Tab-separated table of C-alpha atoms in Angstrom:
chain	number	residue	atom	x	y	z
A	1	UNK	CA	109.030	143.366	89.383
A	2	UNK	CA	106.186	141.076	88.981
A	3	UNK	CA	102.822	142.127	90.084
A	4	UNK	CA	101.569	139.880	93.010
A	5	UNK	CA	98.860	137.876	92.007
A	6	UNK	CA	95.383	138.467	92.509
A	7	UNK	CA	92.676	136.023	91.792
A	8	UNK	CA	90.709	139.367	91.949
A	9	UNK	CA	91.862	140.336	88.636
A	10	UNK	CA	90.480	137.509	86.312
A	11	UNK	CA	86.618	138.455	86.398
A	12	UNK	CA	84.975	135.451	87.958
A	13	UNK	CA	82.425	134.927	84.771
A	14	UNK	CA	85.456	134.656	82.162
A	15	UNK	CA	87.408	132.777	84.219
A	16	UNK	CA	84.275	130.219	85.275
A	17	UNK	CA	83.585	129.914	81.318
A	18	UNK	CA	86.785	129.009	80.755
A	19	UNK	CA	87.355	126.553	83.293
A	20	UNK	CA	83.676	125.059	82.841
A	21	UNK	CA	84.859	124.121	79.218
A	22	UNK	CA	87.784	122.984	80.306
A	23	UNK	CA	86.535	120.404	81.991
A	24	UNK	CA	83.649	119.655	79.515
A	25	UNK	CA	86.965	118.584	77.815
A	26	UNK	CA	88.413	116.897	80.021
A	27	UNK	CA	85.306	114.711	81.234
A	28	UNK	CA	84.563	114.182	77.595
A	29	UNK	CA	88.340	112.659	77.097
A	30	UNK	CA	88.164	110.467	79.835
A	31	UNK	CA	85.114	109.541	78.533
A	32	UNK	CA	86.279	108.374	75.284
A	33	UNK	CA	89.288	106.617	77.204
A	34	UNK	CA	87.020	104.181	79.782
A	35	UNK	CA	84.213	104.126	77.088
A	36	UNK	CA	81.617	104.625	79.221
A	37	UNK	CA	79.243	108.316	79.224
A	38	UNK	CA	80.599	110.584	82.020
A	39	UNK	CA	78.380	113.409	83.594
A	40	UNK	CA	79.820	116.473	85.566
A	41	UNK	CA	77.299	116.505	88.169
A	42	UNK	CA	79.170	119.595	90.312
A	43	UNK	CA	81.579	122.432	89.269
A	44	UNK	CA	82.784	124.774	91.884
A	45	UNK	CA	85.473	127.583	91.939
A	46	UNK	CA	86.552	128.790	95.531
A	47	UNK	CA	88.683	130.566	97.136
A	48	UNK	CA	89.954	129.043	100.048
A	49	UNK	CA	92.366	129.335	103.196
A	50	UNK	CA	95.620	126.571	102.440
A	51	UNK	CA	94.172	124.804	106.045
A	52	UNK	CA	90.948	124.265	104.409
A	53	UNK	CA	92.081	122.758	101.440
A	54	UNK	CA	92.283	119.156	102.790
A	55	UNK	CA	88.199	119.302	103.138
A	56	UNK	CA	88.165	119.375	98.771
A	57	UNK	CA	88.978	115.939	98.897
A	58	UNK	CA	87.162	114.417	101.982
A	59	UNK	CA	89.793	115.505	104.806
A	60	UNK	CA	93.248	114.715	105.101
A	61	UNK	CA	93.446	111.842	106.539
A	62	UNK	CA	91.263	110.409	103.806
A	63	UNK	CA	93.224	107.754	102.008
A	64	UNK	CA	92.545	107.845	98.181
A	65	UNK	CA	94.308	107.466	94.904
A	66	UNK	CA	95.299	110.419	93.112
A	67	UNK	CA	97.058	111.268	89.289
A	68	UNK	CA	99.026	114.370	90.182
A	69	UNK	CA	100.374	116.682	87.002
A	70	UNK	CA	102.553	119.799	87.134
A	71	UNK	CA	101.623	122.572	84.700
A	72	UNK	CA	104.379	124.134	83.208
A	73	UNK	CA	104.646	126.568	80.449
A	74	UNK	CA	103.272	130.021	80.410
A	75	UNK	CA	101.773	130.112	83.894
A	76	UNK	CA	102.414	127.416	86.301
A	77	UNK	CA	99.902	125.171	88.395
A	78	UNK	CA	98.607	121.347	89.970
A	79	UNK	CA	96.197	119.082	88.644
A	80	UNK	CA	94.832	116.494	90.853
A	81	UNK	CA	92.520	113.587	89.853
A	82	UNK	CA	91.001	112.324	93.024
A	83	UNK	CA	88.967	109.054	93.455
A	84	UNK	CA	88.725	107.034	96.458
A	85	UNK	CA	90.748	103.768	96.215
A	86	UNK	CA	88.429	101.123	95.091
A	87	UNK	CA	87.146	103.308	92.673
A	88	UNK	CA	90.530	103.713	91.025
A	89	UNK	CA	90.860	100.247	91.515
A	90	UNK	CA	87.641	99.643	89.572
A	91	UNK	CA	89.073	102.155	86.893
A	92	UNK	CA	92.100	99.767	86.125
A	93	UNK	CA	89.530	97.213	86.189
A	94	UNK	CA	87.413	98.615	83.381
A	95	UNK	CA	90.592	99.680	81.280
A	96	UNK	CA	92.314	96.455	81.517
A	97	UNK	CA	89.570	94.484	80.956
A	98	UNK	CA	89.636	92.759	84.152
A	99	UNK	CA	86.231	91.547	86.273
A	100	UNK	CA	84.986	94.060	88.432
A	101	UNK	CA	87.231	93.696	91.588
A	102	UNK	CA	90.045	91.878	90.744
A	103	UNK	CA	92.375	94.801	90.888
A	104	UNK	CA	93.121	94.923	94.875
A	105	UNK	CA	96.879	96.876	94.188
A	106	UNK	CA	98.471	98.470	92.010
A	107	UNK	CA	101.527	97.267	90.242
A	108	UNK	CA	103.245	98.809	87.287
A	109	UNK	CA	100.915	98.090	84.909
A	110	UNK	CA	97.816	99.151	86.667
A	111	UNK	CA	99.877	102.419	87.529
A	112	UNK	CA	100.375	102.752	83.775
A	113	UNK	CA	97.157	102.905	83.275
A	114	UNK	CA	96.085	104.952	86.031
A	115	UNK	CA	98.836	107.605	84.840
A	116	UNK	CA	97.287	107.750	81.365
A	117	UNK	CA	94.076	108.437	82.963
A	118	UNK	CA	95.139	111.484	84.699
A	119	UNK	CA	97.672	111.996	81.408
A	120	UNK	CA	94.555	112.478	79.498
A	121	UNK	CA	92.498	114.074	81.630
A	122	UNK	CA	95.142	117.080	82.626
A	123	UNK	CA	95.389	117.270	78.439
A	124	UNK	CA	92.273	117.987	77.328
A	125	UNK	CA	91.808	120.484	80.272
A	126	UNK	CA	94.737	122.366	79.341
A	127	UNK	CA	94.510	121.935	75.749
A	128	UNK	CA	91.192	123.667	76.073
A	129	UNK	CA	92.639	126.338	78.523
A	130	UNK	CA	95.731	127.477	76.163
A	131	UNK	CA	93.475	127.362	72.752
A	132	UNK	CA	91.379	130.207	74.296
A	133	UNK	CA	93.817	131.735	76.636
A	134	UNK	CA	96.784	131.462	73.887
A	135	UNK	CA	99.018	130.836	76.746
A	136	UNK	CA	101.121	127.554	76.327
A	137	UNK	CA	100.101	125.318	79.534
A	138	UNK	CA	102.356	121.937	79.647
A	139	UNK	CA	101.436	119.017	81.513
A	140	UNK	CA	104.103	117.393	83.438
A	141	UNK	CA	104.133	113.024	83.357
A	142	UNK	CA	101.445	111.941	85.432
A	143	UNK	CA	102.489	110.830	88.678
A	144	UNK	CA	100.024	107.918	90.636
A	145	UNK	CA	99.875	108.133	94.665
A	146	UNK	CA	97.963	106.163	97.171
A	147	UNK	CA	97.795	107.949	100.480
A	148	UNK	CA	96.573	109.942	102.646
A	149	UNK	CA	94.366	113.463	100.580
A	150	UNK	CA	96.068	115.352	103.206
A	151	UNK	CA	100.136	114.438	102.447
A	152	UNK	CA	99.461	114.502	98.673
A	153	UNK	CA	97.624	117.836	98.258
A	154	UNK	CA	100.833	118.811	100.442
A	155	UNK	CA	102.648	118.779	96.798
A	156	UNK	CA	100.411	121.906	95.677
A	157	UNK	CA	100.226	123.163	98.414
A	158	UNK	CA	103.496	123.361	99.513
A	159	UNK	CA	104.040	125.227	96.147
A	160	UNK	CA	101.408	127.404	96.337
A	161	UNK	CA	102.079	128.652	100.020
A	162	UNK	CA	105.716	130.297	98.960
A	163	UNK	CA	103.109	132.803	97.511
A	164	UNK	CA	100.099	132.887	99.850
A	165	UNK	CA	98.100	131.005	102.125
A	166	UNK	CA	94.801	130.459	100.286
A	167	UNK	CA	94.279	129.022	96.861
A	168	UNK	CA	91.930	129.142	94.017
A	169	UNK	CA	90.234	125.480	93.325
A	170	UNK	CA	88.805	124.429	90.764
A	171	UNK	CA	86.687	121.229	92.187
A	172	UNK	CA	84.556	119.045	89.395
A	173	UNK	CA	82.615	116.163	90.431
A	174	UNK	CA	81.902	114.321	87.955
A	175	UNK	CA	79.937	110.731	87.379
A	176	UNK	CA	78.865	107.827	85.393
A	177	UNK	CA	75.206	106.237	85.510
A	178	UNK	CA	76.860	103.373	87.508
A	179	UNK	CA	79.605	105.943	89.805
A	180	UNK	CA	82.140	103.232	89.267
A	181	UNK	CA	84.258	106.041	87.856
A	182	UNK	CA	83.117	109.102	89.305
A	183	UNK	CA	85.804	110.998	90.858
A	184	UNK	CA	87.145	114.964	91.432
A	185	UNK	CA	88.891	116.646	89.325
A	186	UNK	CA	91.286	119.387	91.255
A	187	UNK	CA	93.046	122.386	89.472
A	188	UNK	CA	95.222	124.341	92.060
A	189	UNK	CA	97.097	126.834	90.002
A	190	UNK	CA	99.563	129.636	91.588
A	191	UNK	CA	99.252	133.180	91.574
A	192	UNK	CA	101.475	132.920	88.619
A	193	UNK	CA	98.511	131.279	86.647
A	194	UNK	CA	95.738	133.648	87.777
A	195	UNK	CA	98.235	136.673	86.875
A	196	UNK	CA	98.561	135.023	83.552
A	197	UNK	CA	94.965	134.547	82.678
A	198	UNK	CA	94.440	138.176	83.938
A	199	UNK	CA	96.711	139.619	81.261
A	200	UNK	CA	95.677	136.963	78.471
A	201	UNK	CA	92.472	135.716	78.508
A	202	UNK	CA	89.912	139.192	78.997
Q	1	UNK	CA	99.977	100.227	121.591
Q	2	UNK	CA	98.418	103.760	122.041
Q	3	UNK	CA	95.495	104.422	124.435
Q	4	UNK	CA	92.573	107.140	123.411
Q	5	UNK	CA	90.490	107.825	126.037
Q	6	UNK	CA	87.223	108.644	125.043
Q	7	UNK	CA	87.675	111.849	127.411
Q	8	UNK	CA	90.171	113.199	125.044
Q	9	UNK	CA	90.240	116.469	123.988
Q	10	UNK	CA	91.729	117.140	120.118
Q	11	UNK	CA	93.251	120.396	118.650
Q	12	UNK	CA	94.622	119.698	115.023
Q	13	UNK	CA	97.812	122.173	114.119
Q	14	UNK	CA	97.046	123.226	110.698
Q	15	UNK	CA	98.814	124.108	107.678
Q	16	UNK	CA	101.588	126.751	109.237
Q	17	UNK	CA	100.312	126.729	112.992
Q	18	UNK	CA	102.003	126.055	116.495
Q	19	UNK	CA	99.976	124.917	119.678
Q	20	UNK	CA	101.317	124.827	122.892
Q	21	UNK	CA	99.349	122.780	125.435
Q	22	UNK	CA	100.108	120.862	129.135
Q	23	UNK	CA	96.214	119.887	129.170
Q	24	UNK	CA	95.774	116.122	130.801
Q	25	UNK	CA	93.203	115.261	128.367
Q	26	UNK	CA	94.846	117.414	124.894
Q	27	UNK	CA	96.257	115.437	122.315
Q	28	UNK	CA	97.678	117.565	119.390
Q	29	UNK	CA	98.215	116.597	115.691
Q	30	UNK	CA	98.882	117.052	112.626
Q	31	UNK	CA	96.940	115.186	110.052
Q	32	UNK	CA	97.776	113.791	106.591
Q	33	UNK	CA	101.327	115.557	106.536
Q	34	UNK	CA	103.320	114.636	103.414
Q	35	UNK	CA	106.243	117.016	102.771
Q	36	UNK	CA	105.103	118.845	105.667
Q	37	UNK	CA	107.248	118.825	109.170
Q	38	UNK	CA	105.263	118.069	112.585
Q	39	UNK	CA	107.523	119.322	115.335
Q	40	UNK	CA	107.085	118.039	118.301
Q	41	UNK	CA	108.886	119.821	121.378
Q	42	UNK	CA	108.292	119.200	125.002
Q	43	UNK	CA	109.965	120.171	128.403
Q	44	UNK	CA	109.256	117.147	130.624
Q	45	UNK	CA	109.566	118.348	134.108
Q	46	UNK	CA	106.994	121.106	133.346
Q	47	UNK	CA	104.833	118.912	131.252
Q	48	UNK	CA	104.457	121.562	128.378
Q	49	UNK	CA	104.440	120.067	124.982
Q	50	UNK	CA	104.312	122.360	121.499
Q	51	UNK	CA	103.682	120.804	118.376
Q	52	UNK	CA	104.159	123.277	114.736
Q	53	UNK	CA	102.972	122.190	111.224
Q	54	UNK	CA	105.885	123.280	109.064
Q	55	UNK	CA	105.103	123.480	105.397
Q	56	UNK	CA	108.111	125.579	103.985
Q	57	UNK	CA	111.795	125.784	105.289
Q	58	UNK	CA	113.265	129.236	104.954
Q	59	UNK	CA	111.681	132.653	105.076
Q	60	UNK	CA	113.955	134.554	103.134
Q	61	UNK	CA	112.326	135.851	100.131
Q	62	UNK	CA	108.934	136.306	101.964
Q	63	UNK	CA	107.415	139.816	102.365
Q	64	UNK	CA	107.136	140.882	105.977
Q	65	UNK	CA	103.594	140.513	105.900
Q	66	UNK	CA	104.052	136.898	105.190
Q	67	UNK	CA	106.305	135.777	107.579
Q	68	UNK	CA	104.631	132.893	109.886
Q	69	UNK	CA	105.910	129.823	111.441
Q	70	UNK	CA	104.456	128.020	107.938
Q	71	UNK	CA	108.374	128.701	108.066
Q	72	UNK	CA	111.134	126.104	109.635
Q	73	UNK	CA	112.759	129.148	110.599
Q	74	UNK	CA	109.889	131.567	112.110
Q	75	UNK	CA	108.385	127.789	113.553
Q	76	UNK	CA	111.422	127.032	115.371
Q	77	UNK	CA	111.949	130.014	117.653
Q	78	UNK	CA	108.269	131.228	118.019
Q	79	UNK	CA	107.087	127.954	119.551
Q	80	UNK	CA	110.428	128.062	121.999
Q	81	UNK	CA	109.197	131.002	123.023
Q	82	UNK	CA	105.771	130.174	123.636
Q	83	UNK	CA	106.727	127.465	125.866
Q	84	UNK	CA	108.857	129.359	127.521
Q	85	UNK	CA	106.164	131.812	128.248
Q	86	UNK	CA	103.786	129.448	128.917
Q	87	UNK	CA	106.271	127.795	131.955
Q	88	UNK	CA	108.883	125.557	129.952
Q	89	UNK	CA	112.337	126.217	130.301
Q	90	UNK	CA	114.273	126.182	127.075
Q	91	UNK	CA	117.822	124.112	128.195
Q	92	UNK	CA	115.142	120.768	129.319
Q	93	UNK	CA	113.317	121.047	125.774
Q	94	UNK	CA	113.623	117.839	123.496
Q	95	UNK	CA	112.416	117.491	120.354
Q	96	UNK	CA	110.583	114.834	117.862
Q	97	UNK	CA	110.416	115.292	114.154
Q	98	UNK	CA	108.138	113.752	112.194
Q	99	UNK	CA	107.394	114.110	108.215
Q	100	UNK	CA	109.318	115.793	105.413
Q	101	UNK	CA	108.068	112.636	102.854
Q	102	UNK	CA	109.160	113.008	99.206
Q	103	UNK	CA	105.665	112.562	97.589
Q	104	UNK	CA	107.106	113.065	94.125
Q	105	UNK	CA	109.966	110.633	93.190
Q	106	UNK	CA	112.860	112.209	91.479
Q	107	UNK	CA	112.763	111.621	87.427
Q	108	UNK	CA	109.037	112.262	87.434
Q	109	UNK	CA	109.946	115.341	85.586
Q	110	UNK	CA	108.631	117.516	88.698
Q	111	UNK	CA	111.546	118.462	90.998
Q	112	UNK	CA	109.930	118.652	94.663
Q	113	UNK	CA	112.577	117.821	97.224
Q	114	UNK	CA	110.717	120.070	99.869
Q	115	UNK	CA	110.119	117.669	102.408
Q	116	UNK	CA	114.268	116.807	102.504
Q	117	UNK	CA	114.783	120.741	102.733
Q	118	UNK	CA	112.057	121.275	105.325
Q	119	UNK	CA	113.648	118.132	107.338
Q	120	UNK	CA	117.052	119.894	107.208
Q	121	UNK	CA	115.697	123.218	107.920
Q	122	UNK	CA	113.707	122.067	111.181
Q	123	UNK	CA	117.041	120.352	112.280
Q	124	UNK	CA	119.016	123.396	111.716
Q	125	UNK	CA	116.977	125.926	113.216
Q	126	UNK	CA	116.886	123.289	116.423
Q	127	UNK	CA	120.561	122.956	116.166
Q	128	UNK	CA	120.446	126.575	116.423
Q	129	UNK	CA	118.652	126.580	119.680
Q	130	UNK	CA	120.359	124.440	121.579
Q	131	UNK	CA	117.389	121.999	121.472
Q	132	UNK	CA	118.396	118.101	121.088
Q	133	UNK	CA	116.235	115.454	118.910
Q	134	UNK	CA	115.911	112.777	120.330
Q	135	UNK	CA	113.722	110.842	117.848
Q	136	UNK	CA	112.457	111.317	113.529
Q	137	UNK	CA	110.575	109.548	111.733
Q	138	UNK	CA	111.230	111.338	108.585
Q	139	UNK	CA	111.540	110.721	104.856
Q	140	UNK	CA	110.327	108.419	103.212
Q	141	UNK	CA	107.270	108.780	100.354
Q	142	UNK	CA	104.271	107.703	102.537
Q	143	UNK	CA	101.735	109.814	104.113
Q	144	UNK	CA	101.794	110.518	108.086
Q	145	UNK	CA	99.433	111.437	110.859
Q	146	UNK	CA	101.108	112.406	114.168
Q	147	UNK	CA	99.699	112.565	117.512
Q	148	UNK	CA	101.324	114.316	120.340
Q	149	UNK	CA	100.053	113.698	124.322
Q	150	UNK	CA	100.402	117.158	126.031
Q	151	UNK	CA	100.275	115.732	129.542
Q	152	UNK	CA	103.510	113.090	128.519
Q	153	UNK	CA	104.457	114.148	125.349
Q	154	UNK	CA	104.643	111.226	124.141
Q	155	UNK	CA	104.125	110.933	120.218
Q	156	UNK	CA	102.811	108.718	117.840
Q	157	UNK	CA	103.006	108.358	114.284
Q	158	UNK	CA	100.698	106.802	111.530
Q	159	UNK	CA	102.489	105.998	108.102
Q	160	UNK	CA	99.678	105.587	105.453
Q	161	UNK	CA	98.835	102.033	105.003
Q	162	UNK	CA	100.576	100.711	108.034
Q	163	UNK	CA	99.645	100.771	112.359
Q	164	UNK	CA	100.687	103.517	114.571
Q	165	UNK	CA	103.687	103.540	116.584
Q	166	UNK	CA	104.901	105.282	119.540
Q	167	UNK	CA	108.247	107.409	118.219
Q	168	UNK	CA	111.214	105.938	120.224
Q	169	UNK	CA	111.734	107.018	123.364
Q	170	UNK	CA	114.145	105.539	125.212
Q	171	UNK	CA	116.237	108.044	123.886
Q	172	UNK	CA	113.788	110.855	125.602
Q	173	UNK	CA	114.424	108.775	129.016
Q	174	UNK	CA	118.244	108.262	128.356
Q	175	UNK	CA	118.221	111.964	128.116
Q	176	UNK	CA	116.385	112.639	130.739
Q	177	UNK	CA	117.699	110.526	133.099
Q	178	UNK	CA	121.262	111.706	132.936
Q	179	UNK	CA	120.140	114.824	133.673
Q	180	UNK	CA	120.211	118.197	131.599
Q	181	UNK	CA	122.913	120.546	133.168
Q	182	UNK	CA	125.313	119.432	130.219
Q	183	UNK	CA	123.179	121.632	127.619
């Protein structure tokens, strides 16, 4: 049988490292993608009860936009990259080469671009992850919601409660000089991931 | 239109928690639900209303020592029989369902039809009891926030991007007024 997870096992300093460059990675493709220099300005690793988990992105009734992936492959997780509406709106702006506020909705081809976003930020960070884990980590297709924090974080969590009823986040802030593209970047993953990086990555 | 009196008190069900309540002033919800369930269960006569915050439907599978009503099936019964306890009696319970969304749209590549099972699993477990529903406002792919009035029970729903509404209840007073020997 397969040993319950334990975010216990994966010692907090390896596991930190590996995250932190992670998202270096990540920030630094999205970077590259809306051309513009991105700082992380906060990186934080908790452990927290499921009922809690709505407070990560601004409570649950919070409405915001959010690129959701699935991670697949040898351990199994969410990615979740949060900004509040206008700023995703602003996003499209910048990548379509609209003005500054003429997105107000977002139709298939702002979605698109919103999905590639996410697409390329869940890449690098598990590109990263697997090249000094050596476990395979597959993105799923991005997947674009506007609603309320609370109803989609209910997708991870939802998953992650058939196990246990706390989870280990992985919350980066991160910013440009002019915040029009600052958002969070969430990584939920299962007790199936932590297991995973316990046997692989020490 | 829904009235909030400034006097009002709030408890928010969490993530896997039941409340029961027959305060005047307590409103109970459940905020940002997507897939969740928010089970809404009241006994009109004694003015007791329960309200659960399903996230999962069945328990089977679950160690003992994680068996909670974050369950459809442990939800069900356990807030029953807190109302019960707590002065309802079970044959004049009705029950509102709200929830169960489908955040994730089939062919995304990421099958999540939880909020569909949950849905079915709330319904079944109620079937189970004996309890009727008298109203849902379920499915769907949008956000809700439900509020539940402990004094009336009455129970409103916010959809994400659209105005509250009071669930239907003419079929609570069609119910009601016909009596409630025939359960």
């Amino acid at each position: 049988m397969k040993k319950r997870p334990s975010t216990e096992e994966v010692e907090p300093s390896r596991w930190a490292e590996l995250v932190a460059k992670g998202t270096l990675n990540a920030v630094n493709g999205l970077s590259q993608m809306v051309g513009r220099k991105l700082e992380i300005r906060a990186l934080d690793l908790r452990r927290i009860p499921t009922s809690e988990a709505a407070n990560l992105v601004g409570g649950a009734t919070n409405e915001v936009a959010a690129i959701y992936l699935g991670i697949s492959g040898g351990a199994t997780g969410h990615i979740m990259l949060v900004y509040p509406t206008e700023v995703a709106f602003g996003v499209v702006d910048m990548l379509m080469g609209y003005e500054a506020g003429e997105t107000q909705e977002l139709g298939e081809m702002e979605t698109s671009a919103l999905a590639e976003v996410g697409n390329v930020t869940g890449s690098f960070f598990l590109n990263s992850l697997g090249n000094d884990t050596g476990i395979l980590l597959h993105p799923s297709p991005p997947v674009v919601m506007l609603d309320m924090a609370g109803a989609i974080l209910d997708v991870a969590i939802s998953d992650i409660m058939q196990e246990r009823d706390e989870i280990f986040a992985m919350e980066a802030l991160f910013t440009a000089s002019d915040r029009s593209v600052s958002g969070t970047l969430l990584v939920l993953p299962t007790g199936d991931f932590m297991d995973s990086m316990s046997e692989y990555s020490l | 239109m829904s009235a909030q009196a400034s006097s009002e008190v709030t408890t928010v069900v969490g993530l896997g928690e039941i409340c029961v309540s027959s305060a005047l002033d307590e409103v109970l919800m459940c905020l940002g639900i997507g897939s969740c369930i928010a089970l809404c269960v009241y006994d009109p006569i004694a003015k007791i209303s329960g309200m659960a915050h399903i996230v999962l439907p069945h328990s089977n599978g679950a160690r003992p020592a994680e068996i909670s009503p974050k369950y459809a099936d442990v939800a069900v019964p356990l807030l029953l029989q807190e109302m019960c306890e707590q002065g309802a009696i079970k044959f004049r319970l009705v029950a509102m369902i709200a929830g169960g969304a489908q955040m994730i749209m089939p062919g995304s590549g990421i099958n999540f039809n939880t909020g569909q099972r949950n849905a079915e699993a709330v319904m079944a477990a109620l079937e189970r009891e004996k309890v009727p529903v008298l109203a849902t406002e379920i499915g769907g792919s949008k956000g809700r926030t439900v509020r539940m009035l402990a004094w009336t029970g009455k129970v409103f729903v916010r959809t994400s991007g659209a105005k509250e509404k009071e669930l239907e209840l003419e079929a609570l007073r069609r119910e009601y007024g016909k009596g409630n020997d025939s359960r």
